[in-house]
PDB file of C-alpha atoms in Angstrom:
ATOM      1  CA  MET A   1      -2.732   2.309  15.527  1.00  0.00           C
ATOM      2  CA  LYS A   2      -2.305  -0.907  17.469  1.00  0.00           C
ATOM      3  CA  ILE A   3       0.577  -3.190  16.502  1.00  0.00           C
ATOM      4  CA  LEU A   4       1.438  -6.700  17.618  1.00  0.00           C
ATOM      5  CA  ALA A   5       5.041  -7.652  16.930  1.00  0.00           C
ATOM      6  CA  PHE A   6       7.219 -10.580  17.878  1.00  0.00           C
ATOM      7  CA  ASP A   7      10.648 -12.001  17.185  1.00  0.00           C
ATOM      8  CA  CYS A   8      12.434 -15.316  17.656  1.00  0.00           C
ATOM      9  CA  ALA A   9      14.776 -15.303  14.651  1.00  0.00           C
ATOM     10  CA  GLY A  10      17.997 -14.981  16.664  1.00  0.00           C
ATOM     11  CA  ASN A  11      19.241 -15.602  20.178  1.00  0.00           C
ATOM     12  CA  SER A  12      16.163 -14.207  21.891  1.00  0.00           C
ATOM     13  CA  CYS A  13      12.380 -14.352  21.945  1.00  0.00           C
ATOM     14  CA  SER A  14      10.182 -11.302  22.393  1.00  0.00           C
ATOM     15  CA  ALA A  15       6.680  -9.986  21.858  1.00  0.00           C
ATOM     16  CA  ALA A  16       5.149  -6.549  22.241  1.00  0.00           C
ATOM     17  CA  VAL A  17       1.996  -4.542  21.703  1.00  0.00           C
ATOM     18  CA  LEU A  18       2.239  -0.876  20.731  1.00  0.00           C
ATOM     19  CA  ASP A  19      -0.789   1.393  21.063  1.00  0.00           C
ATOM     20  CA  GLY A  20       0.247   4.398  19.028  1.00  0.00           C
ATOM     21  CA  ALA A  21       3.682   5.409  20.311  1.00  0.00           C
ATOM     22  CA  ARG A  22       3.049   3.797  23.707  1.00  0.00           C
ATOM     23  CA  VAL A  23       4.425   0.363  24.560  1.00  0.00           C
ATOM     24  CA  ALA A  24       1.319  -1.250  26.010  1.00  0.00           C
ATOM     25  CA  ALA A  25       3.051  -4.550  26.852  1.00  0.00           C
ATOM     26  CA  ARG A  26       6.409  -6.184  26.266  1.00  0.00           C
ATOM     27  CA  ARG A  27       8.120  -9.491  26.961  1.00  0.00           C
ATOM     28  CA  PHE A  28      11.763 -10.249  26.157  1.00  0.00           C
ATOM     29  CA  SER A  29      13.969 -13.206  26.972  1.00  0.00           C
ATOM     30  CA  ALA A  30      17.442 -14.029  25.703  1.00  0.00           C
ATOM     31  CA  MET A  31      17.514 -17.668  24.601  1.00  0.00           C
ATOM     32  CA  ALA A  32      19.426 -19.725  22.075  1.00  0.00           C
ATOM     33  CA  ARG A  33      16.799 -22.490  21.981  1.00  0.00           C
ATOM     34  CA  GLY A  34      13.205 -23.066  22.989  1.00  0.00           C
ATOM     35  CA  GLN A  35      11.592 -20.265  20.990  1.00  0.00           C
ATOM     36  CA  ALA A  36       8.963 -22.614  19.563  1.00  0.00           C
ATOM     37  CA  GLU A  37       7.574 -23.239  23.042  1.00  0.00           C
ATOM     38  CA  ALA A  38       8.001 -19.654  24.263  1.00  0.00           C
ATOM     39  CA  LEU A  39       6.602 -17.558  21.418  1.00  0.00           C
ATOM     40  CA  MET A  40       2.843 -18.175  21.595  1.00  0.00           C
ATOM     41  CA  PRO A  41       2.659 -17.826  25.409  1.00  0.00           C
ATOM     42  CA  MET A  42       4.536 -14.509  25.042  1.00  0.00           C
ATOM     43  CA  ILE A  43       2.086 -13.304  22.398  1.00  0.00           C
ATOM     44  CA  GLU A  44      -0.878 -14.277  24.573  1.00  0.00           C
ATOM     45  CA  ALA A  45       0.726 -12.584  27.592  1.00  0.00           C
ATOM     46  CA  VAL A  46       1.297  -9.225  25.896  1.00  0.00           C
ATOM     47  CA  LEU A  47      -2.204  -9.169  24.427  1.00  0.00           C
ATOM     48  CA  ALA A  48      -3.659  -9.917  27.865  1.00  0.00           C
ATOM     49  CA  GLU A  49      -1.487  -7.317  29.602  1.00  0.00           C
ATOM     50  CA  ALA A  50      -2.378  -4.678  27.007  1.00  0.00           C
ATOM     51  CA  ARG A  51      -6.056  -5.661  27.329  1.00  0.00           C
ATOM     52  CA  ILE A  52      -6.332  -5.802  23.553  1.00  0.00           C
ATOM     53  CA  ASP A  53      -7.963  -8.603  21.613  1.00  0.00           C
ATOM     54  CA  LEU A  54      -6.282  -9.827  18.457  1.00  0.00           C
ATOM     55  CA  ALA A  55      -9.285  -8.558  16.487  1.00  0.00           C
ATOM     56  CA  ALA A  56      -8.416  -4.986  17.574  1.00  0.00           C
ATOM     57  CA  ILE A  57      -4.852  -5.200  16.217  1.00  0.00           C
ATOM     58  CA  ASP A  58      -4.213  -3.149  13.071  1.00  0.00           C
ATOM     59  CA  LEU A  59      -0.839  -4.565  12.040  1.00  0.00           C
ATOM     60  CA  ILE A  60       1.458  -7.502  12.747  1.00  0.00           C
ATOM     61  CA  GLY A  61       5.221  -6.960  12.619  1.00  0.00           C
ATOM     62  CA  VAL A  62       7.581  -9.906  12.221  1.00  0.00           C
ATOM     63  CA  PRO A  63      11.316 -10.288  11.564  1.00  0.00           C
ATOM     64  CA  THR A  64      12.410 -11.609   8.185  1.00  0.00           C
ATOM     65  CA  GLY A  65      15.975 -12.453   9.222  1.00  0.00           C
ATOM     66  CA  PRO A  66      18.712 -13.194   8.960  1.00  0.00           C
ATOM     67  CA  GLY A  67      18.818 -15.598  11.857  1.00  0.00           C
ATOM     68  CA  GLY A  68      18.409 -19.210  12.822  1.00  0.00           C
ATOM     69  CA  PHE A  69      16.399 -21.227  10.331  1.00  0.00           C
ATOM     70  CA  THR A  70      14.124 -22.777  12.946  1.00  0.00           C
ATOM     71  CA  GLY A  71      13.373 -19.553  14.821  1.00  0.00           C
ATOM     72  CA  LEU A  72      12.855 -17.618  11.622  1.00  0.00           C
ATOM     73  CA  ARG A  73      10.438 -20.192  10.240  1.00  0.00           C
ATOM     74  CA  ILE A  74       8.527 -20.201  13.537  1.00  0.00           C
ATOM     75  CA  ALA A  75       8.176 -16.410  13.539  1.00  0.00           C
ATOM     76  CA  LEU A  76       7.070 -16.181   9.909  1.00  0.00           C
ATOM     77  CA  ALA A  77       4.689 -19.134  10.165  1.00  0.00           C
ATOM     78  CA  THR A  78       3.096 -17.605  13.263  1.00  0.00           C
ATOM     79  CA  ALA A  79       2.685 -14.252  11.504  1.00  0.00           C
ATOM     80  CA  HIS A  80       1.209 -15.931   8.419  1.00  0.00           C
ATOM     81  CA  GLY A  81      -1.201 -17.958  10.530  1.00  0.00           C
ATOM     82  CA  LEU A  82      -2.412 -14.999  12.591  1.00  0.00           C
ATOM     83  CA  ALA A  83      -2.746 -12.800   9.513  1.00  0.00           C
ATOM     84  CA  LEU A  84      -4.660 -15.453   7.595  1.00  0.00           C
ATOM     85  CA  ALA A  85      -7.013 -16.193  10.473  1.00  0.00           C
ATOM     86  CA  SER A  86      -7.732 -12.575  11.356  1.00  0.00           C
ATOM     87  CA  GLY A  87      -7.274 -10.663   8.106  1.00  0.00           C
ATOM     88  CA  ILE A  88      -4.713  -8.405   9.786  1.00  0.00           C
ATOM     89  CA  PRO A  89      -1.857  -7.313   7.473  1.00  0.00           C
ATOM     90  CA  ALA A  90       1.638  -8.513   8.358  1.00  0.00           C
ATOM     91  CA  VAL A  91       4.793  -6.555   7.573  1.00  0.00           C
ATOM     92  CA  GLY A  92       8.294  -8.020   7.569  1.00  0.00           C
ATOM     93  CA  VAL A  93      11.239  -6.209   9.150  1.00  0.00           C
ATOM     94  CA  SER A  94      14.870  -7.225   8.771  1.00  0.00           C
ATOM     95  CA  CYS A  95      16.717  -7.995  11.985  1.00  0.00           C
ATOM     96  CA  PHE A  96      19.354  -5.461  10.902  1.00  0.00           C
ATOM     97  CA  ALA A  97      16.730  -2.707  10.754  1.00  0.00           C
ATOM     98  CA  ALA A  98      15.294  -3.693  14.143  1.00  0.00           C
ATOM     99  CA  VAL A  99      18.712  -3.504  15.816  1.00  0.00           C
ATOM    100  CA  ALA A 100      19.482  -0.184  14.124  1.00  0.00           C
ATOM    101  CA  ALA A 101      16.133   1.248  15.257  1.00  0.00           C
ATOM    102  CA  ALA A 102      16.969   0.519  18.897  1.00  0.00           C
ATOM    103  CA  LEU A 103      19.990   2.830  18.896  1.00  0.00           C
ATOM    104  CA  PRO A 104      19.632   6.238  20.571  1.00  0.00           C
ATOM    105  CA  ALA A 105      19.415   9.226  18.258  1.00  0.00           C
ATOM    106  CA  GLU A 106      22.752  10.835  17.440  1.00  0.00           C
ATOM    107  CA  PRO A 107      23.542  14.483  16.680  1.00  0.00           C
ATOM    108  CA  ASN A 108      23.619  15.130  12.940  1.00  0.00           C
ATOM    109  CA  SER A 109      27.330  15.896  13.107  1.00  0.00           C
ATOM    110  CA  GLU A 110      28.089  12.418  14.487  1.00  0.00           C
ATOM    111  CA  LYS A 111      25.746  10.724  11.994  1.00  0.00           C
ATOM    112  CA  ALA A 112      27.602  12.330   9.124  1.00  0.00           C
ATOM    113  CA  ALA A 113      30.997  11.436  10.565  1.00  0.00           C
ATOM    114  CA  ARG A 114      30.668   7.679  11.020  1.00  0.00           C
ATOM    115  CA  SER A 115      29.002   4.685   9.436  1.00  0.00           C
ATOM    116  CA  LEU A 116      26.696   2.332  11.316  1.00  0.00           C
ATOM    117  CA  VAL A 117      27.428  -1.366  10.822  1.00  0.00           C
ATOM    118  CA  VAL A 118      25.071  -3.959  12.332  1.00  0.00           C
ATOM    119  CA  ALA A 119      26.719  -7.332  12.981  1.00  0.00           C
ATOM    120  CA  LEU A 120      24.548 -10.313  13.883  1.00  0.00           C
ATOM    121  CA  GLU A 121      25.782 -13.700  15.036  1.00  0.00           C
ATOM    122  CA  SER A 122      25.312 -16.582  12.611  1.00  0.00           C
ATOM    123  CA  LYS A 123      26.294 -19.311  15.115  1.00  0.00           C
ATOM    124  CA  ARG A 124      29.260 -19.942  12.813  1.00  0.00           C
ATOM    125  CA  GLU A 125      32.598 -18.176  12.251  1.00  0.00           C
ATOM    126  CA  GLU A 126      30.922 -15.782   9.823  1.00  0.00           C
ATOM    127  CA  LEU A 127      28.853 -12.768  10.781  1.00  0.00           C
ATOM    128  CA  PHE A 128      25.746 -11.351   9.164  1.00  0.00           C
ATOM    129  CA  LEU A 129      26.678  -7.753   8.305  1.00  0.00           C
ATOM    130  CA  GLN A 130      24.914  -4.706   6.932  1.00  0.00           C
ATOM    131  CA  SER A 131      26.123  -1.124   6.758  1.00  0.00           C
ATOM    132  CA  PHE A 132      23.752   1.828   7.076  1.00  0.00           C
ATOM    133  CA  ALA A 133      23.856   5.554   6.314  1.00  0.00           C
ATOM    134  CA  PRO A 134      25.879   7.513   5.554  1.00  0.00           C
ATOM    135  CA  THR A 135      27.487   4.525   3.779  1.00  0.00           C
ATOM    136  CA  ALA A 136      24.688   2.045   3.098  1.00  0.00           C
ATOM    137  CA  GLY A 137      24.983  -1.373   1.505  1.00  0.00           C
ATOM    138  CA  PRO A 138      23.203  -4.715   1.080  1.00  0.00           C
ATOM    139  CA  PRO A 139      23.320  -7.375   3.814  1.00  0.00           C
ATOM    140  CA  ALA A 140      25.823 -10.200   3.538  1.00  0.00           C
ATOM    141  CA  LEU A 141      27.247 -13.238   5.296  1.00  0.00           C
ATOM    142  CA  VAL A 142      30.945 -12.417   5.685  1.00  0.00           C
ATOM    143  CA  ALA A 143      33.876 -14.605   6.740  1.00  0.00           C
ATOM    144  CA  PRO A 144      36.311 -13.272   9.381  1.00  0.00           C
ATOM    145  CA  ASP A 145      39.167 -12.789   6.905  1.00  0.00           C
ATOM    146  CA  ARG A 146      37.005 -10.329   4.954  1.00  0.00           C
ATOM    147  CA  TRP A 147      35.618  -8.223   7.795  1.00  0.00           C
ATOM    148  CA  ALA A 148      38.299  -5.529   7.623  1.00  0.00           C
ATOM    149  CA  SER A 149      37.918  -5.067   3.868  1.00  0.00           C
ATOM    150  CA  TRP A 150      34.116  -5.337   3.931  1.00  0.00           C
ATOM    151  CA  VAL A 151      33.281  -2.580   6.432  1.00  0.00           C
ATOM    152  CA  PRO A 152      33.194   1.028   5.172  1.00  0.00           C
ATOM    153  CA  GLY A 153      36.222   3.216   5.646  1.00  0.00           C
ATOM    154  CA  GLY A 154      36.371   5.895   8.303  1.00  0.00           C
ATOM    155  CA  PRO A 155      34.864   5.983  11.803  1.00  0.00           C
ATOM    156  CA  LEU A 156      32.405   3.249  12.702  1.00  0.00           C
ATOM    157  CA  LEU A 157      29.516   2.675  15.090  1.00  0.00           C
ATOM    158  CA  LEU A 158      29.092  -1.084  15.561  1.00  0.00           C
ATOM    159  CA  ALA A 159      25.860  -2.622  16.827  1.00  0.00           C
ATOM    160  CA  GLY A 160      24.371  -6.104  17.133  1.00  0.00           C
ATOM    161  CA  ASP A 161      25.221  -9.214  19.118  1.00  0.00           C
ATOM    162  CA  GLY A 162      28.112  -9.913  16.723  1.00  0.00           C
ATOM    163  CA  ALA A 163      29.620  -6.449  17.169  1.00  0.00           C
ATOM    164  CA  PRO A 164      31.995  -7.420  20.036  1.00  0.00           C
ATOM    165  CA  ARG A 165      33.630 -10.078  17.832  1.00  0.00           C
ATOM    166  CA  LEU A 166      33.791  -7.683  14.915  1.00  0.00           C
ATOM    167  CA  ILE A 167      35.384  -4.834  16.843  1.00  0.00           C
ATOM    168  CA  GLN A 168      38.037  -7.139  18.321  1.00  0.00           C
ATOM    169  CA  THR A 169      39.095  -8.265  14.850  1.00  0.00           C
ATOM    170  CA  LEU A 170      39.000  -4.780  13.347  1.00  0.00           C
ATOM    171  CA  ALA A 171      41.149  -3.456  16.202  1.00  0.00           C
ATOM    172  CA  LEU A 172      43.952  -5.792  15.060  1.00  0.00           C
ATOM    173  CA  ALA A 173      43.789  -4.675  11.430  1.00  0.00           C
ATOM    174  CA  PRO A 174      46.405  -2.230  10.129  1.00  0.00           C
ATOM    175  CA  GLY A 175      45.446   1.416   9.754  1.00  0.00           C
ATOM    176  CA  GLY A 176      43.300   1.596  12.872  1.00  0.00           C
ATOM    177  CA  ARG A 177      40.155   3.691  12.735  1.00  0.00           C
ATOM    178  CA  PRO A 178      37.879   5.210  15.393  1.00  0.00           C
ATOM    179  CA  MET A 179      35.279   2.638  16.435  1.00  0.00           C
ATOM    180  CA  THR A 180      32.449   2.751  18.963  1.00  0.00           C
ATOM    181  CA  LEU A 181      30.532  -0.240  20.283  1.00  0.00           C
ATOM    182  CA  ALA A 182      26.834   0.581  20.660  1.00  0.00           C
ATOM    183  CA  PRO A 183      25.328  -0.076  24.112  1.00  0.00           C
ATOM    184  CA  GLY A 184      22.875  -2.861  24.799  1.00  0.00           C
ATOM    185  CA  PRO A 185      22.689  -6.569  23.959  1.00  0.00           C
ATOM    186  CA  GLY A 186      22.303  -5.938  20.226  1.00  0.00           C
ATOM    187  CA  LEU A 187      19.440  -8.416  19.851  1.00  0.00           C
ATOM    188  CA  PRO A 188      16.268  -7.631  17.879  1.00  0.00           C
ATOM    189  CA  ASP A 189      13.402  -6.605  20.134  1.00  0.00           C
ATOM    190  CA  ALA A 190       9.724  -6.843  19.246  1.00  0.00           C
ATOM    191  CA  VAL A 191       9.235  -3.193  20.234  1.00  0.00           C
ATOM    192  CA  ASP A 192      11.682  -2.099  17.545  1.00  0.00           C
ATOM    193  CA  VAL A 193      10.197  -4.559  15.042  1.00  0.00           C
ATOM    194  CA  ALA A 194       6.835  -2.884  15.656  1.00  0.00           C
ATOM    195  CA  ARG A 195       8.215   0.630  15.231  1.00  0.00           C
ATOM    196  CA  VAL A 196       9.969  -0.192  11.957  1.00  0.00           C
ATOM    197  CA  ALA A 197       6.879  -2.024  10.672  1.00  0.00           C
ATOM    198  CA  ALA A 198       4.722   1.026  11.409  1.00  0.00           C
ATOM    199  CA  LEU A 199       7.008   3.258   9.357  1.00  0.00           C
ATOM    200  CA  SER A 200       6.773   1.006   6.298  1.00  0.00           C
ATOM    201  CA  TRP A 201       2.979   0.514   6.298  1.00  0.00           C
ATOM    202  CA  ARG A 202       0.018   2.689   5.425  1.00  0.00           C
ATOM    203  CA  PRO A 203      -3.453   1.925   6.820  1.00  0.00           C
ATOM    204  CA  GLY A 204      -5.507   0.007   4.313  1.00  0.00           C
ATOM    205  CA  GLU A 205      -2.528  -1.681   2.672  1.00  0.00           C
ATOM    206  CA  HIS A 206      -2.335  -5.472   2.582  1.00  0.00           C
ATOM    207  CA  PRO A 207       1.216  -6.327   1.532  1.00  0.00           C
ATOM    208  CA  PRO A 208       2.176  -9.846   0.410  1.00  0.00           C
ATOM    209  CA  PRO A 209       3.277 -12.289   3.136  1.00  0.00           C
ATOM    210  CA  PRO A 210       6.753 -11.479   4.488  1.00  0.00           C
ATOM    211  CA  GLN A 211       9.526 -13.601   3.005  1.00  0.00           C
ATOM    212  CA  PRO A 212      12.637 -14.847   4.837  1.00  0.00           C
ATOM    213  CA  LEU A 213      16.063 -13.289   4.425  1.00  0.00           C
ATOM    214  CA  TYR A 214      18.377 -16.248   4.989  1.00  0.00           C
ATOM    215  CA  LEU A 215      21.774 -15.174   3.517  1.00  0.00           C
ATOM    216  CA  ARG A 216      22.989 -18.747   4.090  1.00  0.00           C
ATOM    217  CA  VAL A 217      21.852 -22.060   2.659  1.00  0.00           C
ATOM    218  CA  PRO A 218      20.344 -24.496   5.176  1.00  0.00           C
ATOM    219  CA  ASP A 219      22.722 -26.901   6.925  1.00  0.00           C
ATOM    220  CA  THR A 220      21.102 -29.940   5.373  1.00  0.00           C
ATOM    221  CA  THR A 221      22.149 -32.696   3.017  1.00  0.00           C
ATOM    222  CA  SER A 222      20.134 -34.588   0.436  1.00  0.00           C
ATOM    223  CA  PRO A 223      19.159 -38.109   1.470  1.00  0.00           C
ATOM    224  CA  ALA A 224      21.336 -40.843   0.023  1.00  0.00           C
ATOM    225  CA  ALA A 225      19.874 -42.783  -2.881  1.00  0.00           C
ATOM    226  CA  PRO A 226      18.646 -46.263  -1.876  1.00  0.00           C
ATOM    227  CA  PRO A 227      20.945 -49.114  -2.888  1.00  0.00           C
ATOM    228  CA  PRO A 228      19.949 -51.052  -6.007  1.00  0.00           C
ATOM    229  CA  PRO A 229      18.236 -54.430  -5.531  1.00  0.00           C
ATOM    230  CA  ALA A 230      20.598 -57.318  -4.943  1.00  0.00           C
ATOM    231  CA  GLY A 231      22.045 -58.738  -8.126  1.00  0.00           C
ATOM    232  CA  LEU A 232      21.463 -55.567 -10.177  1.00  0.00           C
ATOM    233  CA  SER A 233      24.207 -53.149 -11.129  1.00  0.00           C
ATOM    234  CA  PRO A 234      23.508 -49.462 -10.467  1.00  0.00           C
TER     235      PRO A 234
END
């Protein structure tokens, strides 16, 4: 199975082609802005390096968020456009799942002993948080004063680009607990998006278009109403 995946929902931009379990091509660049200009050239570059035409791709993997509104819309719109033009199915993958998939495998004894929490930066005081097995829960946008009460009890493995901020705050909370900061930048990577997408798709399926996971309302305001004509009361 050949998979094209890409991501620009957060503080990076990446694209990759997987041919079975092999990474045929990969591009990754950390960036807070400029994803709109970088994404399509990255996609073209990985397809060229892998020597695979878009028509030979079996599946498109794309992040659904959470992340920046602009980057997330760019990623989803690109996936929708490519899927519509080519007939290739597109599968959405949460950024939490992509970060979790990048972590090295742990012995079963360690998995059972501590909870994985993925923390992603929101570019605000809050963090996007989701806990995984053995204590799993829904994703949420959480303010700093609630981090200590939100995370599961017991030992923790913290991953994601927001994990350094989270672990610093948790270390100051009473009743300290064992905590480990996962290695790596903690940013979603297209390779991991592709691997998670492959696990959730069966050949022949055509799922509905991926939908965004925002967790926060857009930072926009409604336009002001125009003033009434002169001489008329509102």
